[in-house]
Short mmCIF file of C-alpha atoms in Angstrom, two decimals:
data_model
loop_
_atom_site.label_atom_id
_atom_site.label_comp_id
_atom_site.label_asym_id
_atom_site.label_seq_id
_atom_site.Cartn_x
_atom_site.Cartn_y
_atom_site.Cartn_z
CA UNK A 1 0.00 0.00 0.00
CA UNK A 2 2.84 2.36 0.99
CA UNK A 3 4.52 2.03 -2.28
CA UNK A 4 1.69 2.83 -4.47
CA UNK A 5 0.62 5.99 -2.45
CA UNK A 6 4.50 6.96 -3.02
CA UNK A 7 4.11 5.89 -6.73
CA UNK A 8 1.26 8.77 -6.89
CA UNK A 9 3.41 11.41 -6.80
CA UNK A 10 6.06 10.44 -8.96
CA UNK A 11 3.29 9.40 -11.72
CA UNK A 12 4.00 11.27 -15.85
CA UNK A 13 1.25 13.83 -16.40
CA UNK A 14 -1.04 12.77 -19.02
CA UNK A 15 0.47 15.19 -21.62
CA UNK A 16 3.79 13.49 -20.84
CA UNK A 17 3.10 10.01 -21.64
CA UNK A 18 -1.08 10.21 -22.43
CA UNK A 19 -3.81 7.61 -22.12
CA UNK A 20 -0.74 5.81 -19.87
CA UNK A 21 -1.18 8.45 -16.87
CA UNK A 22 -4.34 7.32 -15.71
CA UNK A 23 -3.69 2.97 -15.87
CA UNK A 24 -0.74 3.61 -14.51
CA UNK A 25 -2.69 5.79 -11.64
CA UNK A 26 -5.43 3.17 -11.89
CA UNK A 27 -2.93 0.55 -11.18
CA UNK A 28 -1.66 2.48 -7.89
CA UNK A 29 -4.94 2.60 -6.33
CA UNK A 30 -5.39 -0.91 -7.23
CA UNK A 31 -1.75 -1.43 -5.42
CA UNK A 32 -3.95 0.83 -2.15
CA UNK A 33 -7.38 -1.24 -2.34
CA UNK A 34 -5.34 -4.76 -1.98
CA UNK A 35 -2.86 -3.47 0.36
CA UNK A 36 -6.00 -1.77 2.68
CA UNK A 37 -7.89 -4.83 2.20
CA UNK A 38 -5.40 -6.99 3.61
CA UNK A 39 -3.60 -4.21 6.43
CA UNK A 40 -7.16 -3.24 8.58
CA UNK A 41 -8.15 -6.52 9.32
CA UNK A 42 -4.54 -7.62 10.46
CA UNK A 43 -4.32 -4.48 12.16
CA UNK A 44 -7.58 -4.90 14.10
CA UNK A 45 -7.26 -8.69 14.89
CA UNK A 46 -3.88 -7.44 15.82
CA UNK A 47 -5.23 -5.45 19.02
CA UNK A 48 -8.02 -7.58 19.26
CA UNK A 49 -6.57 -10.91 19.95
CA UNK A 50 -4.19 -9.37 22.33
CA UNK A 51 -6.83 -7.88 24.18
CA UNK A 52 -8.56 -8.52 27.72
CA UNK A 53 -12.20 -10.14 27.11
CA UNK A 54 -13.95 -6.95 29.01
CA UNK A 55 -11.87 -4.46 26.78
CA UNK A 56 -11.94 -5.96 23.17
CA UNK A 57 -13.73 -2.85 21.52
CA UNK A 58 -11.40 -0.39 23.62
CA UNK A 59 -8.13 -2.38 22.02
CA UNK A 60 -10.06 -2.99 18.51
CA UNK A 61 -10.59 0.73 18.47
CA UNK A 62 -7.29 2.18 18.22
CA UNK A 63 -6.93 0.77 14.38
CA UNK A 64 -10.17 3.00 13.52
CA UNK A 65 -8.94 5.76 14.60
CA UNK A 66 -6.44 5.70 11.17
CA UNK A 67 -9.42 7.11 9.79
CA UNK A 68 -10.40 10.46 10.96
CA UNK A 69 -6.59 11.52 11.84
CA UNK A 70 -5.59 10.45 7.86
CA UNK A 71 -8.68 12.86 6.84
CA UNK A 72 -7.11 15.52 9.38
CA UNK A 73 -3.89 15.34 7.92
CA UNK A 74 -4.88 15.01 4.45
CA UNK A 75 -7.57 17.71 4.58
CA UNK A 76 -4.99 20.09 6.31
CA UNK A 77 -2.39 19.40 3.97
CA UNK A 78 -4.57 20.08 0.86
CA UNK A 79 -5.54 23.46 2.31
CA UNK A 80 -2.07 24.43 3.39
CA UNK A 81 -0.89 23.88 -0.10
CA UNK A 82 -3.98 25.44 -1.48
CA UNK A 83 -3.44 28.91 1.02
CA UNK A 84 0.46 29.25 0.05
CA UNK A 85 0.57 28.29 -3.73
CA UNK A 86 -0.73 29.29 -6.81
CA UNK A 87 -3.71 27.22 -8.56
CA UNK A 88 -1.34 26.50 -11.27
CA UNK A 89 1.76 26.14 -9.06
CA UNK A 90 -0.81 23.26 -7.10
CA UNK A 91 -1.51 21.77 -10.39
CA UNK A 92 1.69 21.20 -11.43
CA UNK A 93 3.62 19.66 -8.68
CA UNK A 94 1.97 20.72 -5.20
CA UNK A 95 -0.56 17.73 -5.24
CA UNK A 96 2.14 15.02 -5.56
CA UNK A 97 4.04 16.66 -2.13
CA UNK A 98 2.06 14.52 0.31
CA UNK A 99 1.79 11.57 -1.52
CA UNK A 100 5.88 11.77 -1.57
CA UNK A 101 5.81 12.29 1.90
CA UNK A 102 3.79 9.72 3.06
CA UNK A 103 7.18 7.52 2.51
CA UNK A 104 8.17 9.03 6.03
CA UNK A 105 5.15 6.67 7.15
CA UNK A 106 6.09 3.72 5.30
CA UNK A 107 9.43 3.57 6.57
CA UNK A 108 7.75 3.69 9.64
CA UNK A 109 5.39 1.36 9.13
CA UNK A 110 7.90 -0.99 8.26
CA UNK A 111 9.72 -0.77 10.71
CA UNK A 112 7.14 -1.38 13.33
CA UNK A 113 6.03 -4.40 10.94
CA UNK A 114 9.43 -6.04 11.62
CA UNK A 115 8.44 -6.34 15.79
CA UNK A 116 5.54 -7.77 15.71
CA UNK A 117 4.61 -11.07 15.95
CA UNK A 118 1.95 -13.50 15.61
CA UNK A 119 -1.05 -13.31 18.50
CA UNK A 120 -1.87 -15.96 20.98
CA UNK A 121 -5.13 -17.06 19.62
CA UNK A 122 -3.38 -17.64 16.52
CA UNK A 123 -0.33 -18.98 18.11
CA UNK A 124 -2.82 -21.43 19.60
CA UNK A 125 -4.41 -22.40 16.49
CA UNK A 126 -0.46 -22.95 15.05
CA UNK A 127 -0.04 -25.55 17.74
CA UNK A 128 -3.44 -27.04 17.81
CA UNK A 129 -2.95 -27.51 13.94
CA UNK A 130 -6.10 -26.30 13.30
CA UNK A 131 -4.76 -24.18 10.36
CA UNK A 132 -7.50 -24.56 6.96
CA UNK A 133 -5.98 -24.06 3.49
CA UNK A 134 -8.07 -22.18 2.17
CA UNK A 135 -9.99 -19.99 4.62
CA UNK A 136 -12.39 -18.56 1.91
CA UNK A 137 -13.61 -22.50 1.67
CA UNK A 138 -14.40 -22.32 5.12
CA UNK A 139 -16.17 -19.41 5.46
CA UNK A 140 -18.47 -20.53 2.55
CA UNK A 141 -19.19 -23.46 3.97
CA UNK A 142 -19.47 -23.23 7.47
CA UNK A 143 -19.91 -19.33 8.01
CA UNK A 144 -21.84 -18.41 5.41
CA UNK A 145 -24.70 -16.61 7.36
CA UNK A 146 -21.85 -14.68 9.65
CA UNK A 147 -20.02 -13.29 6.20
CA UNK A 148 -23.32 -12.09 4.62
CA UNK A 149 -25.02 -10.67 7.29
CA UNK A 150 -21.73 -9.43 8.73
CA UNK A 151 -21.11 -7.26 5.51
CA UNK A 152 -24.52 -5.78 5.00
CA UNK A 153 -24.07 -4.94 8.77
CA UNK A 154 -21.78 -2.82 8.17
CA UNK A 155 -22.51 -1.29 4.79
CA UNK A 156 -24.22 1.31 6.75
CA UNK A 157 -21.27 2.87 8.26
CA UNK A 158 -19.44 3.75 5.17
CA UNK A 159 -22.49 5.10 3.65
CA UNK A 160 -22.30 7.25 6.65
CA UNK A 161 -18.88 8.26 5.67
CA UNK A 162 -19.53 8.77 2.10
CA UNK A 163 -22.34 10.71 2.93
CA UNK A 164 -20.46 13.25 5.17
CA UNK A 165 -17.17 13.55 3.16
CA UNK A 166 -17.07 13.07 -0.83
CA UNK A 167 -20.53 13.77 -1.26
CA UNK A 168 -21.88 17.17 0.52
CA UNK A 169 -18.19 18.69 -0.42
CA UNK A 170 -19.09 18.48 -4.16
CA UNK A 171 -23.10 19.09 -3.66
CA UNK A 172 -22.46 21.94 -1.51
CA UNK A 173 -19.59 23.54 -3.50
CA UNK A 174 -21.31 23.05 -6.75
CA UNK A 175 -24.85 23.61 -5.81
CA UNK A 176 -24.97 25.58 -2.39
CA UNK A 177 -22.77 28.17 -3.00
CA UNK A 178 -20.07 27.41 -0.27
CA UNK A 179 -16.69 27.34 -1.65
CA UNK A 180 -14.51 24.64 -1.11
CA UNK A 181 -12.55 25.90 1.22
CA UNK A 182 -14.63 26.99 4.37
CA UNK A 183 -16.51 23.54 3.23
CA UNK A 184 -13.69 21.37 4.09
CA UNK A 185 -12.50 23.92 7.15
CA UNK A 186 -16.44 23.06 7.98
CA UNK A 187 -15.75 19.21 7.43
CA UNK A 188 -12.50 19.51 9.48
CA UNK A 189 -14.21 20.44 12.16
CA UNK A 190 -16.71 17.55 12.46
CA UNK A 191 -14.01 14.76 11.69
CA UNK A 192 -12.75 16.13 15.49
CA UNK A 193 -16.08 14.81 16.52
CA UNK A 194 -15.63 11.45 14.37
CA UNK A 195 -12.52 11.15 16.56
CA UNK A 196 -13.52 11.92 19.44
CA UNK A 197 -16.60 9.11 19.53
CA UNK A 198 -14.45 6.28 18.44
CA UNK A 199 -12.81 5.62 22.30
CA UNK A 200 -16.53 6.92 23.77
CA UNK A 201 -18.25 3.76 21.57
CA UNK A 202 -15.44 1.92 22.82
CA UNK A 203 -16.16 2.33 26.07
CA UNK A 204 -20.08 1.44 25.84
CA UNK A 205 -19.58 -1.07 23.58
CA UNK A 206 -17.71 -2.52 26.40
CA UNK A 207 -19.82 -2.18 28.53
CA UNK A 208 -23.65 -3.46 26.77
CA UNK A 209 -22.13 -5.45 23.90
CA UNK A 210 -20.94 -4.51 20.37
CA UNK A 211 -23.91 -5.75 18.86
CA UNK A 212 -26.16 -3.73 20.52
CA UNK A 213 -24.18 -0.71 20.05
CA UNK A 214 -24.11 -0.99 16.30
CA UNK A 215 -28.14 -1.79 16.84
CA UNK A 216 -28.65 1.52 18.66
CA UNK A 217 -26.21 3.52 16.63
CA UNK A 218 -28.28 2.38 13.26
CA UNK A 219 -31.93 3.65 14.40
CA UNK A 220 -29.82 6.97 15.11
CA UNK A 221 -28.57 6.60 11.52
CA UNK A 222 -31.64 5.13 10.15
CA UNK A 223 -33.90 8.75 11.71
CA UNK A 224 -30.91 10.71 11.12
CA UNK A 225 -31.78 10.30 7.26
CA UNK A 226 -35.05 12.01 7.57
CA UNK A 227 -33.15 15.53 8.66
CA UNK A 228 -30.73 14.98 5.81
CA UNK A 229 -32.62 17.51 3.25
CA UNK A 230 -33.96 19.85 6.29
CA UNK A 231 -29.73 20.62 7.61
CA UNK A 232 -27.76 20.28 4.53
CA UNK A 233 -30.37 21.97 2.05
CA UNK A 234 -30.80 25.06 5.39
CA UNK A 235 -28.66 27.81 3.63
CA UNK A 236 -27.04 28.65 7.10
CA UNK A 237 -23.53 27.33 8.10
CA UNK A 238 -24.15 26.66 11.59
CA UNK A 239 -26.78 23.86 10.80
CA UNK A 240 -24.86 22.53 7.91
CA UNK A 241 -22.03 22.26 10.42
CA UNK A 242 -24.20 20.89 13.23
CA UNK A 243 -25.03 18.57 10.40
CA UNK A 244 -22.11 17.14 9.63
CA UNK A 245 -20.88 17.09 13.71
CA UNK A 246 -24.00 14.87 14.07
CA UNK A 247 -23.15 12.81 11.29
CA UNK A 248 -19.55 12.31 12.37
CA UNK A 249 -20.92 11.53 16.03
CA UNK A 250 -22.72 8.89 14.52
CA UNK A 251 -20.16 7.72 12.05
CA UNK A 252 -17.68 7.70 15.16
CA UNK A 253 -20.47 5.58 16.98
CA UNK A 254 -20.73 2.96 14.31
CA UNK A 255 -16.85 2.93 13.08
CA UNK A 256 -15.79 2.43 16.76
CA UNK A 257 -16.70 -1.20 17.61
CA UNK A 258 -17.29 -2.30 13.72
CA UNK A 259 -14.06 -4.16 13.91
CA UNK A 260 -14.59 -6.26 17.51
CA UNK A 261 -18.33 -6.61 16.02
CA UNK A 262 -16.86 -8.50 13.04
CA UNK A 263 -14.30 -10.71 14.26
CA UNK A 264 -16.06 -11.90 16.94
CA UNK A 265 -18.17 -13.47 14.19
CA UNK A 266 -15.66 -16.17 13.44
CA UNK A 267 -13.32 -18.57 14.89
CA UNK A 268 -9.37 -17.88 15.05
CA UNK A 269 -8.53 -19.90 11.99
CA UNK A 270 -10.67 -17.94 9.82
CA UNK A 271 -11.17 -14.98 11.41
CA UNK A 272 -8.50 -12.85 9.41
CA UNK A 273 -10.05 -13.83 6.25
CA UNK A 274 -13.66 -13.54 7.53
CA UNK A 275 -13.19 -10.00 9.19
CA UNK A 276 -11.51 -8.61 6.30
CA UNK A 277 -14.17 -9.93 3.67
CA UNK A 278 -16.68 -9.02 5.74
CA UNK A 279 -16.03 -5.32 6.12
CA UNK A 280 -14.70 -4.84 2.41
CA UNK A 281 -17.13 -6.06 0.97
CA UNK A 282 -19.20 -3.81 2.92
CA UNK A 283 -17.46 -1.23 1.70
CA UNK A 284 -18.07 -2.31 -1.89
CA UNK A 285 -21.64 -2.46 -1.76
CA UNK A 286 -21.95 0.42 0.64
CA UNK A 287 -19.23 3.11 -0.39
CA UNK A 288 -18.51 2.43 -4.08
CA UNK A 289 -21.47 3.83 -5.88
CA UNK A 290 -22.33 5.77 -2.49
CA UNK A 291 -21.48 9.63 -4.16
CA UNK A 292 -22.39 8.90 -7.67
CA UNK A 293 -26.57 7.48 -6.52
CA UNK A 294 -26.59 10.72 -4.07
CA UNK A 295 -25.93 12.75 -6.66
CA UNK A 296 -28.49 11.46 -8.85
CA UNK A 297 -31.28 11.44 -6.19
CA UNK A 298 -30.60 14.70 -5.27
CA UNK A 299 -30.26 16.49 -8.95
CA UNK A 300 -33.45 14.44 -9.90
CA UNK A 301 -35.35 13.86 -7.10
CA UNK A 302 -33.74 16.67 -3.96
CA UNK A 303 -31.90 15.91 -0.98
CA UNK A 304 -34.51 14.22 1.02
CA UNK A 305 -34.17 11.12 -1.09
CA UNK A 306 -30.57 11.01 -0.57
CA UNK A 307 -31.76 10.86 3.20
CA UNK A 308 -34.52 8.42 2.48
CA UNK A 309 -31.20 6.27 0.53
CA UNK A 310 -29.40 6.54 3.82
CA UNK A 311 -32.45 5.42 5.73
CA UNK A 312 -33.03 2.41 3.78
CA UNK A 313 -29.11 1.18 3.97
CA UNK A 314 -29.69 1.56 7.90
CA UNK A 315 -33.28 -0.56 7.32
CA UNK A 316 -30.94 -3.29 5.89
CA UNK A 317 -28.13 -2.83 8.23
CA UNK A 318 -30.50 -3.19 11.32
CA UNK A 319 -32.13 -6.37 10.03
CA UNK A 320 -28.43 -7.98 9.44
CA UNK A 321 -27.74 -6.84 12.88
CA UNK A 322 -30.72 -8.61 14.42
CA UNK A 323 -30.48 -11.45 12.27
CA UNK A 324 -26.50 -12.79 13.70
CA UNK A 325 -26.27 -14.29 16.57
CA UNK A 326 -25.34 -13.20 19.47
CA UNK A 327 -22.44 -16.40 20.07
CA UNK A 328 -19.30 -15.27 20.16
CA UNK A 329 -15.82 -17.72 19.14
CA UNK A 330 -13.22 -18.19 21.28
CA UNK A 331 -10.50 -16.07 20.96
#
């Protein structure tokens, strides 16, 4: 993953080499889906596994919180560059500065990669030779329910994100009148909150369950839709704002224990490849066409159908939810 987000910046423009710019930039963020695919779920089971049974979500957490402190960083960086350089000057080589120096946190990354090793649980499995082959097998066959229900679960939560990020930047900027700047200084803001809830959902989730957490947090989500036109479409920066804190609050409250949620689905020998299928393929279904269906709802049909679309993924979310059971594996 690290070496295609370096790769970015060092990418030919398109009048240097032509139609070979963008597959060569397609090919980089293919390099970023499989490395992100793979990386979470290790990273989660990671804390998880090596966690106390009474403080899974609080260790499981820590992972999620990659999230909102990348969109800090990234969002700050973008309007650094965009306050102390010319549009053209940004153009022409400023975007490509913080993919170049994300290599700082690959070398990092690596480095920390090196010390680790294996969990318990899995160090368990190792001895018990309980090891499968082909874990994807497995899950078919004996985990089927868990890795459907456990994806459409969570599709919810990065509609959430989709829904407070990528799309009311571009409908607000394009439509609204807000330029893109105090827009993302407005989305800055409520990311702060979308940190901040992570530990707090933590905590409760510890404390009632994970499942009932995500059950709670999704009949927020699932009302939250029908305010979607009312906020967003108000004219006035303060409720747009208090929009998107809401949102975030709510994104935080779903994101926090999504990763504990899904690995307690499945046993240790198949709970990397469970986890991580589980919650991409969430992320397919949820966050891939997520921007481009808002913005046709909203140019043809207004905003409140983009809240009655987020309503209806929370509909399908809750009824996964209630649908798993509430057995947890060993770890």
């Amino acid at each position: 993953m690290g070496i295609s987000t370096v790769s970015i910046g060092f990418l030919p423009s398109y009048t240097s080499i032509g139609i070979a710019a963008p597959l060569l930039l397609m090919l980089c963020r293919f390099g970023q889906g499989v490395g992100l695919g793979g990386e979470w779920g290790g990273a989660v089971l990671l804390a998880i596994e090596n966690a106390p049974p009474n403080k899974r979500a609080w260790y499981g957490m820590f992972p999620q919180l990659g999230a909102p402190i990348g969109l800090l960083l990234s969002g700050g960086t973008f309007l650094i560059l965009t306050d102390t350089m010319s549009p053209q000057d940004f153009l022409d080589y400023g975007w490509r500065i913080p993919f170049i120096s994300s290599s700082l946190l690959v070398v990092l990354g690596f480095y920390i990669r090196l010390k680790i090793t294996e969990t318990p649980a899995f160090e368990n499995v190792k001895k018990e030779k309980e090891e499968v082959k082909i874990p994807f097998f497995t899950l078919v066959k004996f985990y089927k329910n868990q890795l459907i229900f456990g994806t459409f679960a969570a599709i919810t939560t990065f509609l959430v994100f989709y829904l407070m990020t990528v799309f009311p930047l571009s409908w607000a900027t394009s439509d609204l009148g807000y330029s893109k700047r105090d827009f993302l200084l407005m989305q800055l803001f409520s990311v702060l909150f979308f940190a901040l809830f992570i530990p707090v959902s933590a905590l409760v989730a510890d404390r009632i369950g994970r499942r009932k957490m995500l059950v709670c947090t999704t009949i927020a989500i699932a009302l939250f839709g029908f305010v979607f036109s009312f906020f967003l479409n108000s004219g006035s920066p303060f409720l747009v704002t208090l929009f998107l804190c809401v949102g975030m609050i709510l994104m935080g409250f779903t994101y926090g224990p999504l990763g504990t949620f899904l690995s307690e689905l499945f046993p240790t020998n198949v709970r990397y490849s469970g986890t991580s299928l589980a919650f991409n393929m969430a992320g397919i279904i949820g966050a891939a066409f997520a921007p481009m269906i808002a913005i046709w709802l909203a140019t043809h049909y207004g905003l409140t159908y983009v809240g009655f679309y987020l309503t209806a993924a929370a509909c399908i979310s809750l009824f996964s939810l209630l649908m798993i059971s509430k057995e947890e594996h060993k770890f």
